């Protein structure tokens, strides 16, 4: 694999990149417009976290091919742990760097018209369908510099489309493995569930660059059309060298629902956004998230529900444990627009700090522009109770093991509620690794 | 020699610069049950906490040894693994950790790596102890002490005692807040432990516990010291006559020590 080190990226670079990937014209145009906008737009300003000095500018956006594999046994142990290798998922895609290394889709789903393919292939085979949703209703190109840069430099990702009335029972599973530490990942995931369809989707991000610095700028758009049900699970584990902007956003139309189960296990600085636009009447968006911070990493999490439809319902539940010198800010926002009568916005954010140097903050925010609604919030930030440690240790349990029990106990109320078994298991395993 | 020996010599303990214990001497051997009695605020619970290594208490003078080993040099978890157990007056609530997982972790901490108890054996032992203490089996799957009634918490302490099988147990007001039925069950559990290899220090404010557990020795604490020791007949006299006669005998006006001891 060859990686050019020439930077920065200009118009010619973008045109060339787009041509190399045989992209449709609309994508090339979108990239070029985004490049222009990126110059003039400001960086995002996550509440209570300064990201000016984070590395969002030193990276190499080139497309890096990863070796394809013929069997899951060729994967390193770290990846095998995410998959049931003996009994592999029927619908699986492994993206290695920016190319597809492994891909299966059951005959049954193919016959039903389900599309599950990398974003470049999707643009060639289903250009109109991708264009219809790509950075339209969920995330806009011009929100800030990072969304614009994402659109300009997008170099990997996935498209999932479930046709009307198709129910996918077995989860669709995806692994984004950023093996090459020298290139950035500008990944775009677009999941569209058409009317009255349903699916469970699980994705993992993984890298191993402890020291090499790079950037992940990921935008995920999840569209649930009328009466569609999407269960979306993710466990992210970018290594300490990666600075991450992760934006997962959903749109729910009438009677639709999106359930998010998110494990944020990155080791580097992270800006994380999860927003559900509840556009349709009687639609719902539930977000459950856990995170463990360690080392000197700083993370900012904004989880938001935006209520536009009547009778829309949202629950945000996030628990974070901060170890060592880690910092995390949790912003939970419930915004109910005028006209979204009988909507309900609930939220709970809890942060546990394990050391004197760890820092955490939880900001509950309710913005309500309608009278006939219900809303509730709970937030807490605290340190480990020394009496709990004393009690556990008085039974012979070592300090490290006592901390482990308290962390698992603190995260358990969220982990246990995650609706997807594989996400629960992966998270439990990763929490274990991060806690020791 | 049967069992272990816990030796407390001239123990002085302070909390935030305030001296609570002013020279306690006690020796507890395997096979022996000792009761420490006394009115509120005389240093009984401080003694229990100091032996286990409660982070708030500072030992300013004296020694505690277990079979000659310096207990004061050990961390809290090391004291437990060396054979000490403290049944607490106010057990902590630990959310998200089931009683069963906690018990297994505790048992395995003492057994050591490579010698962990098998799941089957653990469940069998736990079920037997739950039955013996008339505890609902669902408790094992509830989060540790979370939402437990006072009586359930105390039974849970005795459950831990029975499963961990320490050499020396200190039970700090294990009887407080118990109704008579619960008191009988808790006493039954403690009595079942009685054997040559098990020594016990029972700290209590009320004599009624000693109707169910017969101590070999009874000690009365006042002003941060053991002021009187005797056999089971001492407890009976205390029950009949209260503490006033001891105060008069020793010329003590205010039996309490420090603040909130």
CSV table of N, CA, C and O in Angstrom, one decimal, chain A residues 41-127:
chain,number,residue,atom,x,y,z
A,41,UNK,N,-15.9,28.1,7.4
A,41,UNK,CA,-16.7,27.8,8.6
A,41,UNK,C,-15.8,27.6,9.8
A,41,UNK,O,-14.6,27.3,9.7
A,42,UNK,N,-16.4,27.9,11.0
A,42,UNK,CA,-15.7,27.7,12.2
A,42,UNK,C,-15.7,26.3,12.7
A,42,UNK,O,-16.6,25.5,12.2
A,43,UNK,N,-14.8,26.0,13.6
A,43,UNK,CA,-14.8,24.7,14.2
A,43,UNK,C,-16.1,24.6,15.1
A,43,UNK,O,-16.6,25.6,15.6
A,44,UNK,N,-16.6,23.4,15.4
A,44,UNK,CA,-17.7,23.3,16.3
A,44,UNK,C,-17.2,23.7,17.7
A,44,UNK,O,-16.1,23.7,18.0
A,45,UNK,N,-18.2,24.1,18.5
A,45,UNK,CA,-17.9,24.6,19.9
A,45,UNK,C,-18.7,23.7,20.9
A,45,UNK,O,-19.7,24.2,21.4
A,46,UNK,N,-18.2,22.6,21.2
A,46,UNK,CA,-18.9,21.7,22.2
A,46,UNK,C,-18.9,22.4,23.5
A,46,UNK,O,-17.9,23.0,23.9
A,47,UNK,N,-20.0,22.4,24.1
A,47,UNK,CA,-20.2,23.1,25.4
A,47,UNK,C,-19.2,22.6,26.5
A,47,UNK,O,-19.1,21.5,26.7
A,48,UNK,N,-18.5,23.6,27.0
A,48,UNK,CA,-17.6,23.4,28.2
A,48,UNK,C,-16.4,22.6,27.8
A,48,UNK,O,-15.7,22.1,28.8
A,49,UNK,N,-16.0,22.4,26.6
A,49,UNK,CA,-14.8,21.8,26.2
A,49,UNK,C,-14.1,22.6,25.2
A,49,UNK,O,-14.7,22.9,24.2
A,50,UNK,N,-12.8,22.9,25.4
A,50,UNK,CA,-12.1,23.7,24.4
A,50,UNK,C,-11.3,22.7,23.5
A,50,UNK,O,-10.6,21.9,24.0
A,51,UNK,N,-11.6,22.8,22.2
A,51,UNK,CA,-11.0,21.8,21.3
A,51,UNK,C,-10.0,22.5,20.4
A,51,UNK,O,-9.4,21.9,19.5
A,52,UNK,N,-9.7,23.8,20.6
A,52,UNK,CA,-8.8,24.6,19.7
A,52,UNK,C,-7.5,23.9,19.5
A,52,UNK,O,-6.9,23.9,18.4
A,53,UNK,N,-7.0,23.2,20.6
A,53,UNK,CA,-5.6,22.7,20.5
A,53,UNK,C,-5.6,21.2,20.2
A,53,UNK,O,-4.5,20.6,20.2
A,54,UNK,N,-6.7,20.7,19.9
A,54,UNK,CA,-6.8,19.3,19.6
A,54,UNK,C,-6.3,19.1,18.1
A,54,UNK,O,-6.4,20.0,17.3
A,55,UNK,N,-5.8,17.9,17.8
A,55,UNK,CA,-5.3,17.7,16.5
A,55,UNK,C,-6.5,17.3,15.5
A,55,UNK,O,-6.8,16.2,15.3
A,56,UNK,N,-7.1,18.4,14.9
A,56,UNK,CA,-8.1,18.1,13.9
A,56,UNK,C,-7.5,18.5,12.5
A,56,UNK,O,-8.2,18.6,11.5
A,57,UNK,N,-6.2,18.9,12.5
A,57,UNK,CA,-5.7,19.5,11.2
A,57,UNK,C,-4.5,18.7,10.7
A,57,UNK,O,-4.2,18.7,9.5
A,58,UNK,N,-3.8,18.0,11.5
A,58,UNK,CA,-2.6,17.2,11.1
A,58,UNK,C,-3.1,15.8,10.7
A,58,UNK,O,-3.2,14.9,11.6
A,59,UNK,N,-3.3,15.5,9.5
A,59,UNK,CA,-3.7,14.2,9.1
A,59,UNK,C,-3.5,14.0,7.6
A,59,UNK,O,-3.3,15.0,6.9
A,60,UNK,N,-3.6,12.8,7.2
A,60,UNK,CA,-3.4,12.4,5.8
A,60,UNK,C,-4.7,11.8,5.3
A,60,UNK,O,-5.0,10.7,5.8
A,61,UNK,N,-5.5,12.4,4.4
A,61,UNK,CA,-6.8,11.9,4.1
A,61,UNK,C,-6.8,10.8,3.0
A,61,UNK,O,-7.9,10.4,2.5
A,62,UNK,N,-5.6,10.4,2.5
A,62,UNK,CA,-5.5,9.5,1.3
A,62,UNK,C,-6.3,8.2,1.6
A,62,UNK,O,-6.4,7.8,2.7
A,63,UNK,N,-6.7,7.7,0.4
A,63,UNK,CA,-7.4,6.4,0.5
A,63,UNK,C,-6.3,5.3,0.7
A,63,UNK,O,-5.3,5.3,-0.1
A,64,UNK,N,-6.5,4.5,1.7
A,64,UNK,CA,-5.5,3.4,1.9
A,64,UNK,C,-6.2,2.1,1.8
A,64,UNK,O,-7.2,1.8,2.5
A,65,UNK,N,-5.7,1.3,0.9
A,65,UNK,CA,-6.3,0.0,0.6
A,65,UNK,C,-5.8,-1.0,1.8
A,65,UNK,O,-4.7,-0.9,2.3
A,66,UNK,N,-6.7,-1.8,2.2
A,66,UNK,CA,-6.4,-2.8,3.2
A,66,UNK,C,-6.4,-4.2,2.6
A,66,UNK,O,-7.3,-4.4,1.7
A,67,UNK,N,-5.6,-5.1,3.0
A,67,UNK,CA,-5.6,-6.5,2.4
A,67,UNK,C,-7.0,-7.2,2.7
A,67,UNK,O,-7.5,-7.1,3.8
A,68,UNK,N,-7.5,-7.8,1.7
A,68,UNK,CA,-8.7,-8.6,1.9
A,68,UNK,C,-8.4,-9.8,2.6
A,68,UNK,O,-7.2,-10.3,2.6
A,69,UNK,N,-9.3,-10.4,3.3
A,69,UNK,CA,-9.1,-11.7,3.9
A,69,UNK,C,-10.1,-12.7,3.4
A,69,UNK,O,-11.2,-12.3,3.0
A,70,UNK,N,-9.8,-14.0,3.4
A,70,UNK,CA,-10.7,-15.0,2.9
A,70,UNK,C,-11.4,-15.7,4.1
A,70,UNK,O,-12.4,-16.3,3.9
A,71,UNK,N,-10.8,-15.6,5.3
A,71,UNK,CA,-11.4,-16.2,6.5
A,71,UNK,C,-11.2,-15.3,7.7
A,71,UNK,O,-10.2,-14.6,7.8
A,72,UNK,N,-12.2,-15.4,8.6
A,72,UNK,CA,-12.1,-14.5,9.8
A,72,UNK,C,-11.0,-15.0,10.7
A,72,UNK,O,-10.5,-14.2,11.5
A,73,UNK,N,-10.5,-16.2,10.5
A,73,UNK,CA,-9.4,-16.7,11.3
A,73,UNK,C,-8.1,-15.9,11.0
A,73,UNK,O,-7.2,-15.9,11.8
A,74,UNK,N,-8.1,-15.2,9.9
A,74,UNK,CA,-6.9,-14.4,9.6
A,74,UNK,C,-6.8,-13.1,10.4
A,74,UNK,O,-5.8,-12.4,10.4
A,75,UNK,N,-7.9,-12.8,11.1
A,75,UNK,CA,-8.0,-11.5,11.9
A,75,UNK,C,-7.1,-11.6,13.1
A,75,UNK,O,-7.0,-12.7,13.7
A,76,UNK,N,-6.6,-10.5,13.6
A,76,UNK,CA,-5.9,-10.5,14.9
A,76,UNK,C,-6.9,-10.7,16.0
A,76,UNK,O,-8.1,-10.5,15.8
A,77,UNK,N,-6.4,-11.2,17.1
A,77,UNK,CA,-7.3,-11.6,18.3
A,77,UNK,C,-8.2,-10.4,18.7
A,77,UNK,O,-9.4,-10.7,19.0
A,78,UNK,N,-7.7,-9.2,18.6
A,78,UNK,CA,-8.5,-8.1,19.1
A,78,UNK,C,-9.8,-7.9,18.3
A,78,UNK,O,-10.8,-7.5,18.8
A,79,UNK,N,-9.7,-8.3,17.0
A,79,UNK,CA,-10.9,-8.2,16.2
A,79,UNK,C,-11.8,-9.5,16.3
A,79,UNK,O,-13.0,-9.4,16.3
A,80,UNK,N,-11.1,-10.6,16.5
A,80,UNK,CA,-11.9,-11.8,16.6
A,80,UNK,C,-12.8,-11.7,17.9
A,80,UNK,O,-13.9,-12.3,17.9
A,81,UNK,N,-12.3,-11.0,18.9
A,81,UNK,CA,-13.1,-10.9,20.1
A,81,UNK,C,-14.4,-10.2,19.9
A,81,UNK,O,-15.3,-10.3,20.6
A,82,UNK,N,-14.5,-9.4,18.8
A,82,UNK,CA,-15.7,-8.6,18.5
A,82,UNK,C,-16.7,-9.5,17.7
A,82,UNK,O,-17.9,-9.1,17.5
A,83,UNK,N,-16.2,-10.6,17.2
A,83,UNK,CA,-17.1,-11.5,16.3
A,83,UNK,C,-17.1,-12.9,16.9
A,83,UNK,O,-16.2,-13.3,17.5
A,84,UNK,N,-18.2,-13.5,16.5
A,84,UNK,CA,-18.3,-14.9,16.9
A,84,UNK,C,-17.7,-15.7,15.7
A,84,UNK,O,-18.4,-16.0,14.7
A,85,UNK,N,-16.4,-16.0,15.7
A,85,UNK,CA,-15.7,-16.5,14.6
A,85,UNK,C,-16.2,-17.9,14.2
A,85,UNK,O,-16.3,-18.3,13.1
A,86,UNK,N,-16.5,-18.7,15.2
A,86,UNK,CA,-17.0,-20.1,15.0
A,86,UNK,C,-18.4,-20.0,14.3
A,86,UNK,O,-18.7,-20.9,13.5
A,87,UNK,N,-19.1,-19.0,14.6
A,87,UNK,CA,-20.5,-19.0,14.1
A,87,UNK,C,-20.7,-17.5,13.6
A,87,UNK,O,-21.4,-16.7,14.2
A,88,UNK,N,-20.0,-17.2,12.5
A,88,UNK,CA,-20.0,-15.8,12.1
A,88,UNK,C,-21.3,-15.2,11.7
A,88,UNK,O,-22.2,-16.0,11.2
A,89,UNK,N,-21.5,-13.9,11.9
A,89,UNK,CA,-22.7,-13.3,11.4
A,89,UNK,C,-23.0,-13.5,9.9
A,89,UNK,O,-22.0,-13.5,9.2
A,90,UNK,N,-24.2,-13.7,9.6
A,90,UNK,CA,-24.5,-13.9,8.1
A,90,UNK,C,-24.3,-12.7,7.3
A,90,UNK,O,-24.1,-12.7,6.1
A,91,UNK,N,-24.5,-11.5,8.0
A,91,UNK,CA,-24.4,-10.3,7.3
A,91,UNK,C,-23.3,-9.4,7.9
A,91,UNK,O,-23.5,-8.8,8.9
A,92,UNK,N,-22.2,-9.5,7.3
A,92,UNK,CA,-21.0,-8.9,7.9
A,92,UNK,C,-20.1,-8.2,6.9
A,92,UNK,O,-19.9,-8.6,5.8
A,93,UNK,N,-19.7,-7.0,7.3
A,93,UNK,CA,-18.7,-6.3,6.4
A,93,UNK,C,-17.6,-5.8,7.3
A,93,UNK,O,-17.8,-5.2,8.4
A,94,UNK,N,-16.3,-6.1,6.8
A,94,UNK,CA,-15.2,-5.6,7.6
A,94,UNK,C,-14.4,-4.7,6.6
A,94,UNK,O,-14.0,-5.1,5.5
A,95,UNK,N,-14.4,-3.4,7.0
A,95,UNK,CA,-13.6,-2.4,6.3
A,95,UNK,C,-12.2,-2.3,6.9
A,95,UNK,O,-12.1,-2.0,8.1
A,96,UNK,N,-11.2,-2.6,6.1
A,96,UNK,CA,-9.8,-2.5,6.6
A,96,UNK,C,-9.2,-1.3,6.0
A,96,UNK,O,-9.1,-1.2,4.8
A,97,UNK,N,-8.8,-0.3,6.8
A,97,UNK,CA,-8.5,1.0,6.3
A,97,UNK,C,-9.7,1.5,5.5
A,97,UNK,O,-10.8,1.6,6.1
A,98,UNK,N,-9.6,1.8,4.2
A,98,UNK,CA,-10.7,2.3,3.5
A,98,UNK,C,-11.4,1.4,2.5
A,98,UNK,O,-12.3,1.7,1.9
A,99,UNK,N,-10.9,0.2,2.5
A,99,UNK,CA,-11.5,-0.8,1.5
A,99,UNK,C,-12.1,-2.0,2.2
A,99,UNK,O,-11.8,-2.2,3.4
A,100,UNK,N,-12.9,-2.7,1.5
A,100,UNK,CA,-13.6,-3.8,2.1
A,100,UNK,C,-12.7,-5.1,2.1
A,100,UNK,O,-12.1,-5.5,1.1
A,101,UNK,N,-12.5,-5.6,3.3
A,101,UNK,CA,-11.6,-6.8,3.4
A,101,UNK,C,-12.5,-8.1,3.4
A,101,UNK,O,-12.0,-9.2,3.1
A,102,UNK,N,-13.7,-8.0,3.8
A,102,UNK,CA,-14.5,-9.2,4.0
A,102,UNK,C,-16.0,-8.7,3.9
A,102,UNK,O,-16.4,-7.7,4.5
A,103,UNK,N,-16.8,-9.5,3.2
A,103,UNK,CA,-18.2,-9.0,3.1
A,103,UNK,C,-19.1,-10.2,2.8
A,103,UNK,O,-18.9,-11.0,1.9
A,104,UNK,N,-20.2,-10.4,3.7
A,104,UNK,CA,-21.2,-11.4,3.4
A,104,UNK,C,-22.6,-10.8,3.6
A,104,UNK,O,-22.8,-9.9,4.4
A,105,UNK,N,-23.5,-11.2,2.7
A,105,UNK,CA,-24.9,-10.8,2.9
A,105,UNK,C,-25.7,-12.0,2.5
A,105,UNK,O,-25.5,-12.6,1.5
A,106,UNK,N,-26.6,-12.4,3.3
A,106,UNK,CA,-27.4,-13.6,3.1
A,106,UNK,C,-28.2,-13.5,1.8
A,106,UNK,O,-28.7,-12.4,1.4
A,107,UNK,N,-28.4,-14.7,1.2
A,107,UNK,CA,-29.2,-14.7,-0.1
A,107,UNK,C,-30.6,-14.2,0.2
A,107,UNK,O,-31.2,-13.5,-0.7
A,108,UNK,N,-31.1,-14.5,1.3
A,108,UNK,CA,-32.5,-14.2,1.7
A,108,UNK,C,-32.6,-12.6,1.6
A,108,UNK,O,-33.6,-12.1,1.1
A,109,UNK,N,-31.7,-11.9,2.2
A,109,UNK,CA,-31.8,-10.5,2.3
A,109,UNK,C,-31.5,-9.9,0.9
A,109,UNK,O,-32.2,-8.9,0.5
A,110,UNK,N,-30.6,-10.5,0.1
A,110,UNK,CA,-30.4,-10.0,-1.2
A,110,UNK,C,-31.7,-10.1,-2.0
A,110,UNK,O,-32.1,-9.2,-2.7
A,111,UNK,N,-32.4,-11.2,-1.9
A,111,UNK,CA,-33.6,-11.4,-2.7
A,111,UNK,C,-34.7,-10.4,-2.3
A,111,UNK,O,-35.5,-10.0,-3.1
A,112,UNK,N,-34.7,-10.0,-1.0
A,112,UNK,CA,-35.6,-9.1,-0.5
A,112,UNK,C,-35.3,-7.6,-0.9
A,112,UNK,O,-36.1,-6.7,-0.6
A,113,UNK,N,-34.1,-7.5,-1.5
A,113,UNK,CA,-33.8,-6.1,-2.0
A,113,UNK,C,-33.0,-5.3,-1.0
A,113,UNK,O,-32.8,-4.1,-1.2
A,114,UNK,N,-32.5,-5.9,0.0
A,114,UNK,CA,-31.7,-5.2,1.0
A,114,UNK,C,-30.3,-4.8,0.4
A,114,UNK,O,-29.7,-5.7,-0.3
A,115,UNK,N,-29.9,-3.6,0.6
A,115,UNK,CA,-28.6,-3.2,0.1
A,115,UNK,C,-27.7,-3.0,1.3
A,115,UNK,O,-28.1,-2.4,2.3
A,116,UNK,N,-26.6,-3.7,1.2
A,116,UNK,CA,-25.6,-3.6,2.4
A,116,UNK,C,-24.2,-3.6,1.7
A,116,UNK,O,-23.7,-4.7,1.3
A,117,UNK,N,-23.7,-2.5,1.5
A,117,UNK,CA,-22.4,-2.4,0.7
A,117,UNK,C,-21.6,-1.2,1.1
A,117,UNK,O,-22.1,-0.3,1.7
A,118,UNK,N,-20.4,-1.2,0.7
A,118,UNK,CA,-19.5,0.0,1.0
A,118,UNK,C,-20.0,1.2,0.2
A,118,UNK,O,-20.7,1.1,-0.8
A,119,UNK,N,-19.7,2.4,0.7
A,119,UNK,CA,-20.3,3.6,0.2
A,119,UNK,C,-19.9,3.9,-1.2
A,119,UNK,O,-20.8,4.4,-2.0
A,120,UNK,N,-18.7,3.5,-1.7
A,120,UNK,CA,-18.3,3.8,-3.1
A,120,UNK,C,-19.1,2.9,-4.0
A,120,UNK,O,-19.5,3.3,-5.1
A,121,UNK,N,-19.2,1.6,-3.7
A,121,UNK,CA,-20.0,0.7,-4.5
A,121,UNK,C,-21.5,1.2,-4.6
A,121,UNK,O,-22.1,1.1,-5.6
A,122,UNK,N,-21.9,1.6,-3.4
A,122,UNK,CA,-23.3,2.1,-3.4
A,122,UNK,C,-23.5,3.2,-4.3
A,122,UNK,O,-24.6,3.3,-5.0
A,123,UNK,N,-22.6,4.1,-4.4
A,123,UNK,CA,-22.7,5.3,-5.2
A,123,UNK,C,-22.7,4.9,-6.7
A,123,UNK,O,-23.3,5.6,-7.5
A,124,UNK,N,-22.0,3.8,-7.0
A,124,UNK,CA,-22.0,3.4,-8.4
A,124,UNK,C,-23.3,2.6,-8.8
A,124,UNK,O,-23.9,2.8,-9.9
A,125,UNK,N,-23.8,1.8,-7.9
A,125,UNK,CA,-25.0,1.0,-8.2
A,125,UNK,C,-26.3,1.6,-7.8
A,125,UNK,O,-27.3,1.2,-8.3
A,126,UNK,N,-26.3,2.5,-6.8
A,126,UNK,CA,-27.5,3.0,-6.3
A,126,UNK,C,-27.4,4.5,-6.1
A,126,UNK,O,-27.7,5.1,-5.1
A,127,UNK,N,-26.8,5.2,-7.1
A,127,UNK,CA,-26.5,6.6,-7.0
A,127,UNK,C,-27.6,7.5,-6.6
A,127,UNK,O,-27.5,8.3,-5.7
